[in-house]
Amino acid sequence: MALPILLGVFATYVVFNLPQISRRLQHVSRIFAQQSSHNYTNTAVSTIHSGFLSSMTEKEARRILGLQHQNPTVLDIKKAHRELISRNHLDTGGSGYITYKVNEARDLLLKQHNR
């Protein structure tokens, strides 16, 4: 008995909201079409063609920590490290290997800064 009533309410809702539903579906399909036509080859990720180097360089360390300038300060290094470690924490599903590489990048840059 309740099923026919629910079907009637649902059908009435769909009939009255059909124009709005149609507009939203068109909007969503336009968004998908725009996103599929984008060329993502100019992103920063595409400039990295392989995994990590066997021994970390200063350039790779700066890339890992997201430091663009040549001579980051100790504060810049520590801030970037802290942010990446908090985003990639093991308790929230982060990777131990990525944490290791972030720590290695921080250590290398701090060691070079102290020379």
Coordinates of N, CA and C in Angstrom, one line a residue:
M1 N 0.8 -1.2 0.0 CA 0.0 0.0 0.0 C 0.9 1.3 0.0
A2 N 2.0 1.2 0.7 CA 2.8 2.4 0.8 C 3.6 2.6 -0.5
L3 N 3.9 1.5 -1.2 CA 4.7 1.6 -2.4 C 4.0 2.4 -3.5
P4 N 2.8 2.2 -3.8 CA 2.1 3.1 -4.8 C 2.1 4.6 -4.4
I5 N 2.0 4.8 -3.1 CA 2.0 6.2 -2.7 C 3.4 6.8 -2.9
L6 N 4.4 6.1 -2.5 CA 5.8 6.6 -2.7 C 6.1 6.7 -4.2
L7 N 5.7 5.8 -5.0 CA 5.9 6.0 -6.4 C 5.2 7.2 -7.0
G8 N 4.0 7.5 -6.5 CA 3.3 8.6 -7.0 C 4.0 9.9 -6.5
V9 N 4.5 10.0 -5.3 CA 5.2 11.2 -4.8 C 6.5 11.3 -5.6
F10 N 7.2 10.3 -5.9 CA 8.4 10.4 -6.7 C 8.2 10.8 -8.1
A11 N 7.1 10.3 -8.7 CA 6.8 10.7 -10.1 C 6.4 12.1 -10.1
T12 N 5.6 12.6 -9.2 CA 5.2 14.0 -9.1 C 6.5 14.9 -9.0
Y13 N 7.4 14.5 -8.1 CA 8.6 15.3 -7.9 C 9.4 15.4 -9.2
V14 N 9.5 14.3 -9.9 CA 10.3 14.3 -11.1 C 9.6 15.1 -12.2
V15 N 8.3 15.1 -12.3 CA 7.6 15.8 -13.3 C 7.8 17.3 -13.1
F16 N 7.6 17.8 -11.8 CA 7.7 19.2 -11.5 C 9.2 19.7 -11.6
N17 N 10.2 18.8 -11.3 CA 11.6 19.3 -11.3 C 12.3 18.9 -12.6
L18 N 11.6 18.4 -13.6 CA 12.3 17.9 -14.8 C 13.1 19.0 -15.5
P19 N 12.6 20.2 -15.6 CA 13.4 21.3 -16.3 C 14.7 21.5 -15.5
Q20 N 14.6 21.6 -14.2 CA 15.8 21.8 -13.4 C 16.8 20.7 -13.5
I21 N 16.3 19.5 -13.5 CA 17.1 18.3 -13.6 C 17.8 18.3 -15.0
S22 N 17.1 18.6 -16.0 CA 17.6 18.6 -17.4 C 18.8 19.7 -17.5
R23 N 18.6 20.9 -16.9 CA 19.6 21.9 -16.9 C 20.9 21.4 -16.2
R24 N 20.7 20.8 -15.0 CA 21.9 20.3 -14.3 C 22.6 19.2 -15.0
L25 N 21.9 18.4 -15.7 CA 22.6 17.3 -16.5 C 23.4 17.9 -17.6
Q26 N 22.8 18.9 -18.3 CA 23.5 19.6 -19.4 C 24.8 20.3 -18.8
H27 N 24.6 20.9 -17.7 CA 25.8 21.6 -17.1 C 26.9 20.6 -16.7
V28 N 26.5 19.5 -16.1 CA 27.5 18.5 -15.8 C 28.2 17.9 -17.0
S29 N 27.4 17.7 -18.1 CA 28.0 17.2 -19.3 C 28.9 18.2 -20.0
R30 N 28.6 19.5 -19.9 CA 29.6 20.5 -20.4 C 30.9 20.5 -19.6
I31 N 30.8 20.4 -18.3 CA 32.0 20.4 -17.4 C 32.8 19.2 -17.8
F32 N 32.2 18.0 -18.0 CA 33.0 16.8 -18.3 C 33.7 17.0 -19.7
A33 N 33.0 17.6 -20.6 CA 33.5 17.9 -22.0 C 34.7 18.8 -21.9
Q34 N 34.6 19.9 -21.1 CA 35.7 20.8 -20.9 C 36.9 20.2 -20.3
Q35 N 36.7 19.4 -19.3 CA 37.8 18.7 -18.6 C 38.5 17.7 -19.5
S36 N 37.7 17.0 -20.3 CA 38.4 16.0 -21.1 C 39.2 16.6 -22.3
S37 N 38.8 17.9 -22.6 CA 39.6 18.6 -23.7 C 40.8 19.3 -23.2
H38 N 41.0 19.4 -21.9 CA 42.2 20.1 -21.4 C 43.4 19.4 -21.7
N39 N 44.5 20.1 -22.0 CA 45.8 19.5 -22.2 C 46.6 19.7 -20.9
Y40 N 46.9 18.6 -20.3 CA 47.6 18.7 -19.0 C 49.1 18.4 -19.1
T41 N 49.6 18.6 -20.3 CA 51.1 18.3 -20.5 C 52.0 19.4 -19.9
N42 N 51.4 20.6 -19.6 CA 52.2 21.6 -19.1 C 52.3 21.7 -17.5
T43 N 51.7 20.7 -16.9 CA 51.8 20.7 -15.4 C 53.1 20.3 -14.9
A44 N 53.4 20.7 -13.7 CA 54.7 20.4 -13.1 C 55.0 18.9 -13.0
V45 N 54.0 18.1 -12.9 CA 54.2 16.7 -12.8 C 54.8 16.1 -14.1
S46 N 54.4 16.7 -15.2 CA 54.9 16.1 -16.5 C 56.3 16.4 -16.7
T47 N 56.9 17.3 -15.9 CA 58.4 17.6 -16.1 C 59.2 16.6 -15.4
I48 N 58.6 15.7 -14.6 CA 59.4 14.7 -13.9 C 59.1 13.4 -14.7
H49 N 60.2 12.9 -15.3 CA 60.0 11.8 -16.2 C 60.3 10.4 -15.6
S50 N 60.8 10.4 -14.4 CA 61.1 9.1 -13.8 C 60.9 9.2 -12.3
G51 N 61.3 8.1 -11.6 CA 61.2 8.1 -10.1 C 62.3 8.9 -9.5
F52 N 62.6 8.6 -8.2 CA 63.6 9.3 -7.5 C 65.0 8.9 -8.0
L53 N 66.0 9.8 -7.9 CA 67.3 9.5 -8.3 C 68.0 8.5 -7.3
S54 N 69.0 7.8 -7.7 CA 69.7 6.9 -6.7 C 70.3 7.6 -5.6
S55 N 71.0 8.8 -5.8 CA 71.4 9.6 -4.7 C 70.8 11.0 -4.9
M56 N 70.2 11.5 -3.9 CA 69.4 12.7 -4.0 C 70.3 13.9 -4.2
T57 N 69.9 14.7 -5.2 CA 70.6 16.0 -5.5 C 69.9 17.1 -4.8
E58 N 70.6 18.3 -4.8 CA 69.9 19.5 -4.2 C 68.7 19.9 -5.0
K59 N 68.8 19.8 -6.3 CA 67.6 20.1 -7.2 C 66.4 19.2 -6.9
E60 N 66.7 17.9 -6.7 CA 65.6 17.0 -6.4 C 65.0 17.3 -5.0
A61 N 65.9 17.6 -4.1 CA 65.4 17.9 -2.7 C 64.5 19.1 -2.7
R62 N 64.9 20.1 -3.5 CA 64.1 21.3 -3.5 C 62.8 21.0 -4.2
R63 N 62.8 20.2 -5.2 CA 61.6 19.8 -5.9 C 60.6 19.0 -5.0
I64 N 61.2 18.1 -4.2 CA 60.4 17.3 -3.3 C 59.7 18.2 -2.3
L65 N 60.4 19.2 -1.7 CA 59.9 20.1 -0.7 C 59.1 21.2 -1.4
G66 N 59.1 21.3 -2.7 CA 58.3 22.4 -3.3 C 59.0 23.8 -3.2
L67 N 60.3 23.8 -3.0 CA 61.0 25.1 -2.9 C 61.5 25.5 -4.2
Q68 N 61.0 26.6 -4.8 CA 61.4 27.0 -6.1 C 62.7 27.8 -6.2
H69 N 63.0 28.6 -5.2 CA 64.2 29.4 -5.2 C 65.4 28.6 -4.9
Q70 N 66.6 29.1 -5.4 CA 67.9 28.4 -5.3 C 68.4 28.3 -3.9
N71 N 68.2 29.3 -3.1 CA 68.7 29.3 -1.7 C 67.6 29.5 -0.7
P72 N 66.9 28.4 -0.4 CA 65.9 28.5 0.6 C 66.5 28.7 2.0
T73 N 65.8 29.4 2.9 CA 66.3 29.6 4.3 C 65.9 28.4 5.1
V74 N 66.5 28.3 6.2 CA 66.3 27.2 7.2 C 64.8 27.2 7.5
L75 N 64.2 28.4 7.7 CA 62.8 28.4 8.0 C 61.9 27.9 6.9
D76 N 62.3 28.3 5.6 CA 61.5 27.8 4.5 C 61.6 26.2 4.4
I77 N 62.8 25.7 4.6 CA 63.0 24.2 4.6 C 62.1 23.5 5.6
K78 N 62.2 24.0 6.9 CA 61.5 23.4 7.9 C 60.0 23.5 7.8
K79 N 59.5 24.7 7.3 CA 58.1 24.9 7.0 C 57.5 23.9 6.0
A80 N 58.3 23.8 4.8 CA 57.9 22.9 3.8 C 57.9 21.5 4.2
H81 N 58.9 21.1 5.0 CA 59.0 19.8 5.5 C 57.8 19.5 6.4
R82 N 57.5 20.4 7.4 CA 56.4 20.2 8.3 C 55.1 20.0 7.6
E83 N 54.9 20.8 6.6 CA 53.6 20.7 5.8 C 53.5 19.4 5.1
L84 N 54.5 19.0 4.4 CA 54.5 17.7 3.7 C 54.3 16.5 4.7
I85 N 55.0 16.5 5.8 CA 55.0 15.4 6.7 C 53.6 15.3 7.3
S86 N 53.0 16.5 7.6 CA 51.6 16.5 8.2 C 50.6 16.0 7.2
R87 N 50.8 16.3 5.9 CA 49.9 15.8 4.8 C 50.0 14.3 4.6
N88 N 51.3 13.8 4.8 CA 51.6 12.4 4.4 C 51.8 11.6 5.7
H89 N 51.1 11.9 6.7 CA 51.3 11.2 8.0 C 50.8 9.7 7.9
L90 N 51.6 8.8 8.4 CA 51.2 7.4 8.3 C 49.9 7.1 8.9
D91 N 49.5 7.8 10.0 CA 48.2 7.6 10.6 C 47.0 7.9 9.7
T92 N 47.2 8.7 8.7 CA 46.2 9.1 7.8 C 46.3 8.5 6.4
G93 N 47.0 7.4 6.4 CA 47.2 6.6 5.1 C 48.4 7.1 4.3
G94 N 49.3 7.8 4.8 CA 50.5 8.3 4.1 C 51.5 7.1 3.8
S95 N 52.4 7.4 3.0 CA 53.4 6.4 2.6 C 54.7 6.6 3.4
G96 N 55.2 5.5 4.0 CA 56.5 5.5 4.7 C 57.6 5.9 3.8
Y97 N 57.6 5.4 2.5 CA 58.7 5.7 1.6 C 58.7 7.2 1.3
I98 N 57.5 7.8 1.0 CA 57.5 9.2 0.8 C 57.9 10.0 2.0
T99 N 57.6 9.6 3.2 CA 58.0 10.3 4.4 C 59.6 10.2 4.4
Y100 N 60.1 9.0 4.1 CA 61.6 8.9 4.1 C 62.2 9.8 3.1
K101 N 61.7 10.0 1.9 CA 62.2 10.9 0.9 C 62.1 12.3 1.3
V102 N 61.0 12.7 2.0 CA 60.8 14.1 2.4 C 61.8 14.4 3.5
N103 N 62.0 13.4 4.4 CA 63.1 13.6 5.5 C 64.5 13.7 4.9
E104 N 64.7 12.9 3.9 CA 66.0 12.9 3.2 C 66.3 14.3 2.5
A105 N 65.2 14.8 1.9 CA 65.3 16.1 1.2 C 65.6 17.2 2.2
R106 N 64.9 17.2 3.4 CA 65.1 18.2 4.4 C 66.6 18.1 4.9
D107 N 67.0 16.9 5.2 CA 68.3 16.7 5.8 C 69.4 17.2 4.8
L108 N 69.3 16.9 3.6 CA 70.3 17.3 2.6 C 70.3 18.8 2.5
L109 N 69.2 19.5 2.4 CA 69.1 20.9 2.3 C 69.7 21.6 3.5
L110 N 69.3 21.1 4.7 CA 69.8 21.7 5.9 C 71.3 21.5 6.1
K111 N 71.8 20.3 5.6 CA 73.3 20.1 5.7 C 74.0 21.0 4.7
Q112 N 73.5 21.2 3.5 CA 74.1 22.1 2.6 C 74.0 23.6 3.1
H113 N 72.9 23.9 3.8 CA 72.7 25.3 4.3 C 73.7 25.6 5.4
N114 N 74.1 24.6 6.2 CA 75.0 24.8 7.3 C 76.5 24.8 6.9
R115 N 76.8 24.5 5.7 CA 78.2 24.5 5.2 C 78.7 25.9 5.2

